[in-house]
PDB file of C-alpha atoms in Angstrom:
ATOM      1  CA  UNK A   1      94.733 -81.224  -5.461  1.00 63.00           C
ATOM      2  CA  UNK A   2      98.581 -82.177  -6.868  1.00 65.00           C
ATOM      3  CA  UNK A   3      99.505 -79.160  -5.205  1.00 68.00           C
ATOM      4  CA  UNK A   4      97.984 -79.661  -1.939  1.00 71.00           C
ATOM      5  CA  UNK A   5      99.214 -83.579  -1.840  1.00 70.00           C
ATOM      6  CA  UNK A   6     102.787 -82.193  -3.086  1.00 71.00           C
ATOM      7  CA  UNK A   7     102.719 -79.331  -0.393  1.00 72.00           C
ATOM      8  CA  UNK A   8     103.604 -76.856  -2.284  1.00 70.00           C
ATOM      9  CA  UNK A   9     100.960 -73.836  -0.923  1.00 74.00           C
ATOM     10  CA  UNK A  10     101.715 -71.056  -3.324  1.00 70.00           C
ATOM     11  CA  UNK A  11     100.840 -73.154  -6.294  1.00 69.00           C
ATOM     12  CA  UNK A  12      97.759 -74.736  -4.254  1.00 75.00           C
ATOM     13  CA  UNK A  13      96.757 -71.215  -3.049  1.00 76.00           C
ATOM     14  CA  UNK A  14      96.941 -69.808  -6.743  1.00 71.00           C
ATOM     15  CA  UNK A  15      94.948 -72.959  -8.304  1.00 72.00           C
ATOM     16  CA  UNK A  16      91.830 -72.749  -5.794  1.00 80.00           C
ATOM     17  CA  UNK A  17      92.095 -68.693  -6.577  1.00 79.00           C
ATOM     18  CA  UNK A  18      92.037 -69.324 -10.179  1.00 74.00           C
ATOM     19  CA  UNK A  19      89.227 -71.767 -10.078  1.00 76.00           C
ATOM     20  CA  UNK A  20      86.997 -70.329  -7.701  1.00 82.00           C
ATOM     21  CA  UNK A  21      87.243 -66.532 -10.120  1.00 78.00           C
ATOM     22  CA  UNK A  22      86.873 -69.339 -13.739  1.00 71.00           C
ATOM     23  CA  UNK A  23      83.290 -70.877 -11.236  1.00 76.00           C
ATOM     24  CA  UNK A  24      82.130 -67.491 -10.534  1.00 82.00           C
ATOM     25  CA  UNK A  25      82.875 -66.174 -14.500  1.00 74.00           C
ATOM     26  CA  UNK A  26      80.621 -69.267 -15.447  1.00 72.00           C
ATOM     27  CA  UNK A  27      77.819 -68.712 -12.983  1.00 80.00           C
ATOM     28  CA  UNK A  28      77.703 -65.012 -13.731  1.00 79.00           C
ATOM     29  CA  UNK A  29      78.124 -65.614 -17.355  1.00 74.00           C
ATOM     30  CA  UNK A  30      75.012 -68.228 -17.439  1.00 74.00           C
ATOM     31  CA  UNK A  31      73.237 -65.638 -15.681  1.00 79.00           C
ATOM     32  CA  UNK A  32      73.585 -62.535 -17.448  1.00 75.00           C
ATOM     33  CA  UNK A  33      74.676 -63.786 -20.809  1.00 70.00           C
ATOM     34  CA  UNK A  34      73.545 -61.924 -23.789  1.00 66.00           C
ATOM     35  CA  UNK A  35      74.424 -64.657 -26.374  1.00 70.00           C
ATOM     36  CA  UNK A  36      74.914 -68.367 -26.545  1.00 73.00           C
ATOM     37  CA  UNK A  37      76.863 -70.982 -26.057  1.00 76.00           C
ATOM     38  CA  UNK A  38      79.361 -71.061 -29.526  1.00 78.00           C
ATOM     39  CA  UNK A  39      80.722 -74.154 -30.832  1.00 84.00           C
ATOM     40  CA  UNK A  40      84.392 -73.572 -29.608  1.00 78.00           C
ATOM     41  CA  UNK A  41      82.664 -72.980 -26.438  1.00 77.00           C
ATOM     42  CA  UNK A  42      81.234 -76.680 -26.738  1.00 82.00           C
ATOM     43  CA  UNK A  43      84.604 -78.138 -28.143  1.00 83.00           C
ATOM     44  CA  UNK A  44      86.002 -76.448 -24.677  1.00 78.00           C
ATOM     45  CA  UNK A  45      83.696 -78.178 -22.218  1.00 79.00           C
ATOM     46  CA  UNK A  46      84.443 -81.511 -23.987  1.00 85.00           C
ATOM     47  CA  UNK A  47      88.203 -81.272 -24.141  1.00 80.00           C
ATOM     48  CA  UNK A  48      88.001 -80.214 -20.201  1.00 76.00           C
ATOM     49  CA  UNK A  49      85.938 -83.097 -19.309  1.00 81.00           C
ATOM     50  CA  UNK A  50      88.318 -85.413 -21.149  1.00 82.00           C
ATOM     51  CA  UNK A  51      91.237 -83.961 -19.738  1.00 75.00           C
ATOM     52  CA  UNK A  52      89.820 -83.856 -16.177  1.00 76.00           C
ATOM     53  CA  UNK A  53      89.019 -87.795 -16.766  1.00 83.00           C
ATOM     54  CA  UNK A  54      93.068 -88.491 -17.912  1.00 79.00           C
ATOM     55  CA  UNK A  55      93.739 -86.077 -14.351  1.00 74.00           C
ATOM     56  CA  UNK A  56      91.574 -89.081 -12.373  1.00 79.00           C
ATOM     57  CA  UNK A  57      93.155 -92.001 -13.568  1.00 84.00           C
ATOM     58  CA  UNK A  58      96.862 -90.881 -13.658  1.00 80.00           C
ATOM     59  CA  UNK A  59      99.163 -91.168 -10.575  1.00 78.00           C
ATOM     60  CA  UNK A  60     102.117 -89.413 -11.640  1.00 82.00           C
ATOM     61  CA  UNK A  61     101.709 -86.009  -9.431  1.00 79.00           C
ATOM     62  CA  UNK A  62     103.541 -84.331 -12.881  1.00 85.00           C
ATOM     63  CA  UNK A  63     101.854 -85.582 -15.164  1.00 85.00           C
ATOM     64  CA  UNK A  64      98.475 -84.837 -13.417  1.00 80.00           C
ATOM     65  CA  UNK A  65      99.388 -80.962 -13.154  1.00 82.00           C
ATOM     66  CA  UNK A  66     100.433 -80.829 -17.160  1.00 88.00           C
ATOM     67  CA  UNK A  67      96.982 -82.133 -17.879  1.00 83.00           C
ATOM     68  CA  UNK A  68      95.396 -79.620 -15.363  1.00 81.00           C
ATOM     69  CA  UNK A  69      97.497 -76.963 -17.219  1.00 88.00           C
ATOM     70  CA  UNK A  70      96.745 -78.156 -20.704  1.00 86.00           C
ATOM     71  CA  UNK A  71      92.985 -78.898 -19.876  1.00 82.00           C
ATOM     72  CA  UNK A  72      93.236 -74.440 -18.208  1.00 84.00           C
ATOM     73  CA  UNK A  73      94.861 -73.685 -21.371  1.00 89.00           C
ATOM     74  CA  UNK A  74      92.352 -75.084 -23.991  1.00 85.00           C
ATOM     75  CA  UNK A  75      89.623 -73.471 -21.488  1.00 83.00           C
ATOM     76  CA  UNK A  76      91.342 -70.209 -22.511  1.00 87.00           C
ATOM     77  CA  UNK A  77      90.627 -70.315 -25.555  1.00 87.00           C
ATOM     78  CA  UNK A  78      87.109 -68.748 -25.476  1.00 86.00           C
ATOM     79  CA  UNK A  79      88.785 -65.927 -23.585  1.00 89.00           C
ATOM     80  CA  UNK A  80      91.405 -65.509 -26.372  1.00 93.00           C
ATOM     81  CA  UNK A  81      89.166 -65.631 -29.447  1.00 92.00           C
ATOM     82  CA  UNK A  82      86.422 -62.931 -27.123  1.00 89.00           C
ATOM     83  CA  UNK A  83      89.457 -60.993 -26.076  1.00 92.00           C
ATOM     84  CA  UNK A  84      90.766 -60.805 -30.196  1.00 93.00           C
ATOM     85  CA  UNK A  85      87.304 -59.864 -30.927  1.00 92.00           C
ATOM     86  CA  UNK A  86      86.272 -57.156 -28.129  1.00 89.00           C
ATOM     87  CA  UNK A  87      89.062 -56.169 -26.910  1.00 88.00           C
ATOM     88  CA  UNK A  88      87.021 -52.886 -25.239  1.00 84.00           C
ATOM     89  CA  UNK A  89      84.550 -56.112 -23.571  1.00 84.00           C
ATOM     90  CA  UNK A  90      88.110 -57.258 -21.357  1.00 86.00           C
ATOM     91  CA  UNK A  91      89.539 -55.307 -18.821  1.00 88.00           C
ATOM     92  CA  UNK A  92      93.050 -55.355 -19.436  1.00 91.00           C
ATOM     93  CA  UNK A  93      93.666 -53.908 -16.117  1.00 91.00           C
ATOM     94  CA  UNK A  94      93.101 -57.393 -14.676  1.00 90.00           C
ATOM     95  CA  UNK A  95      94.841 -59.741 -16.586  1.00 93.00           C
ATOM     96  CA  UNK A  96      97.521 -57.248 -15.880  1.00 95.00           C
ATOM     97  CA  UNK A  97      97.091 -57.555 -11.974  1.00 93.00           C
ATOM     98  CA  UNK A  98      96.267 -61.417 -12.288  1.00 90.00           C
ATOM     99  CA  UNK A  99      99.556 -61.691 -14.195  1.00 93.00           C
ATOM    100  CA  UNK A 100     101.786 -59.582 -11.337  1.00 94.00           C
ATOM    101  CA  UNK A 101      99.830 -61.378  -8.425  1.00 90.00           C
ATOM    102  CA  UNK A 102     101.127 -64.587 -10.614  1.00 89.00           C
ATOM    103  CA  UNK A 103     104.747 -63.225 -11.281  1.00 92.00           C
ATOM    104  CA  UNK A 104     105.061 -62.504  -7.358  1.00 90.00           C
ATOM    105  CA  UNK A 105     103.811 -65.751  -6.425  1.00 85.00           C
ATOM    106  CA  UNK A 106     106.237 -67.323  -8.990  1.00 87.00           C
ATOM    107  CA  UNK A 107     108.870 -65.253  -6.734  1.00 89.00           C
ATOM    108  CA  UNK A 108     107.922 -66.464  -3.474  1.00 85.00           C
ATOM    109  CA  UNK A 109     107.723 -70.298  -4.522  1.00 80.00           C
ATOM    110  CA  UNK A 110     110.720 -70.047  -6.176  1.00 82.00           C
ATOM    111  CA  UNK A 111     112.628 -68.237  -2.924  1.00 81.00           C
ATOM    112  CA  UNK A 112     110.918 -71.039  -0.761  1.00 78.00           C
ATOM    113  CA  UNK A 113     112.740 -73.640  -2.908  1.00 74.00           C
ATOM    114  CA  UNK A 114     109.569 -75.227  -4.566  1.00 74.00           C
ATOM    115  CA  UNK A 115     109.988 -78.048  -7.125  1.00 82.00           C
ATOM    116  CA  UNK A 116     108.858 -77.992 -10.414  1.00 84.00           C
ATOM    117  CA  UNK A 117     105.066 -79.509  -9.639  1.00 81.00           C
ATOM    118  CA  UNK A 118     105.551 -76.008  -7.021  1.00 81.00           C
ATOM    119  CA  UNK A 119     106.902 -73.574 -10.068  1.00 87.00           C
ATOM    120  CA  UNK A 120     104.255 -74.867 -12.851  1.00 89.00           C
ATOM    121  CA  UNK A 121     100.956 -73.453 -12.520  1.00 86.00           C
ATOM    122  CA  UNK A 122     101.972 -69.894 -11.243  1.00 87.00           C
ATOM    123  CA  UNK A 123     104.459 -69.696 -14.092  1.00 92.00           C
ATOM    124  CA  UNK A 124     101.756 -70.773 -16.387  1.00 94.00           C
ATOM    125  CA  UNK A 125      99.386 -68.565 -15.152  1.00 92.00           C
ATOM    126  CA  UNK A 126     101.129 -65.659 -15.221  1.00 95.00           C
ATOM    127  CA  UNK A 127     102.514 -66.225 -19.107  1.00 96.00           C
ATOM    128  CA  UNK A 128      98.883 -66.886 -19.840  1.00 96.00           C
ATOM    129  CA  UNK A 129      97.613 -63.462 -18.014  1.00 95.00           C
ATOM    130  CA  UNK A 130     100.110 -61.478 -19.277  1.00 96.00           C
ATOM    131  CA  UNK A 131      99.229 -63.090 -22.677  1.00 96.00           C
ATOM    132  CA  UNK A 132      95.740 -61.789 -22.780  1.00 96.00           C
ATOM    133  CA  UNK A 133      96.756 -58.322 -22.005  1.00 96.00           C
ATOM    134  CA  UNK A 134      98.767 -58.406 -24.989  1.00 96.00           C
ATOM    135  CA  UNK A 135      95.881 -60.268 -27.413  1.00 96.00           C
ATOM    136  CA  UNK A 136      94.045 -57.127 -26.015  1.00 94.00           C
ATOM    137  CA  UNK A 137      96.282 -54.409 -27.058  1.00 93.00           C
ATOM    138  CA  UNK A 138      96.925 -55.792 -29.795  1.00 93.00           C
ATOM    139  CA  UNK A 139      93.669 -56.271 -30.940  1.00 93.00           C
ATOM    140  CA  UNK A 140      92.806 -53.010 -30.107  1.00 89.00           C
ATOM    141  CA  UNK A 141      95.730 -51.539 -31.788  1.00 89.00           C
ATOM    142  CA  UNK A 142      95.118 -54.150 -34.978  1.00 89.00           C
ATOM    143  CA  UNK A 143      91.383 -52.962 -35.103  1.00 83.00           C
ATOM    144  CA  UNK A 144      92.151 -49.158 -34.395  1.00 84.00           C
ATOM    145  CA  UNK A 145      90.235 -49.058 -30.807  1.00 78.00           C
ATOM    146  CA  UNK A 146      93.994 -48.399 -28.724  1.00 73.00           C
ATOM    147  CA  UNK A 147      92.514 -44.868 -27.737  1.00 71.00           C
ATOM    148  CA  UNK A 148      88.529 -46.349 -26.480  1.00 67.00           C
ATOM    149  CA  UNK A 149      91.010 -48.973 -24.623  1.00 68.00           C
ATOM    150  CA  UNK A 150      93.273 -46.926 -22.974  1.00 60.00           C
ATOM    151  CA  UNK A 151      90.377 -44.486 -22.159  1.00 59.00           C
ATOM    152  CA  UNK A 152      88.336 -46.898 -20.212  1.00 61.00           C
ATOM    153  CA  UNK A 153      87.472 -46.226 -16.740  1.00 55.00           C
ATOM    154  CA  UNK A 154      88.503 -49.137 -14.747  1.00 54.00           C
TER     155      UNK A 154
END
């Protein structure tokens, strides 16, 4: 919404993207889950709701998007502790393209002049993609999977 109110479109377009895939992840994940809900999973949910409250009382536009970033980041964490553990369960291949589609994003804001509310998320985003891909090869690598991962289909 900071982005949108702040016109900067890339960042907007990229935010909506990003939380319309994290909605669908969560419906499909209640739906076909084969395990429960963990504890850091809990701790998650809390933190985001807390954060999300600090987003609707603050009315520095900054400010608002480092809490949206922080609150995405400790969201991540279930992702980085699943990714650590089965790395073969992650498809590297699309944190990979997530993390270009970020990078080139990144490009174009930065080429249309964009200010740092504009350069913020897609720069986080991208580090964060590009992050995963490494947690996964290096799991794999770490746990001796490297040739099941690089051997996968899709």
């Amino acid at each position: 919404i900071v982005s949108v109110q702040e016109h900067q479109w890339g960042s907007a377009l990229i935010t909506t993207v990003s939380a319309v895939g994290c909605f669908t992840v969560v419906v499909l994940g209640r739906r076909y889950a084969t395990r429960g809900t963990t504890q850091l999973e809990k701790g998650v949910l809390v933190a985001a709701v807390a954060g999300i409250a600090l987003w609707l009382v603050v009315d520095n536009p900054l400010l608002v998007m480092l809490v949206a970033i922080t609150v995405d980041a400790v969201a991540y964490l279930p992702t980085v502790v699943h990714a650590w553990q089965d790395p073969d369960e992650e498809s590297w291949r699309s944190y990979f393209v997530g993390g270009l589609g970020e990078v080139l994003i990144l490009v174009a804001v930065v080429a249309r002049h964009a200010d740092t509310i504009g350069v913020l998320y897609p720069a986080y985003a991208a580090v964060m993609n590009l992050a995963i891909v490494g947690v996964i090869f290096g799991s794999a690598w770490w746990y001796g999977k490297s040739d099941e991962l690089a051997a996968e289909p899709y």
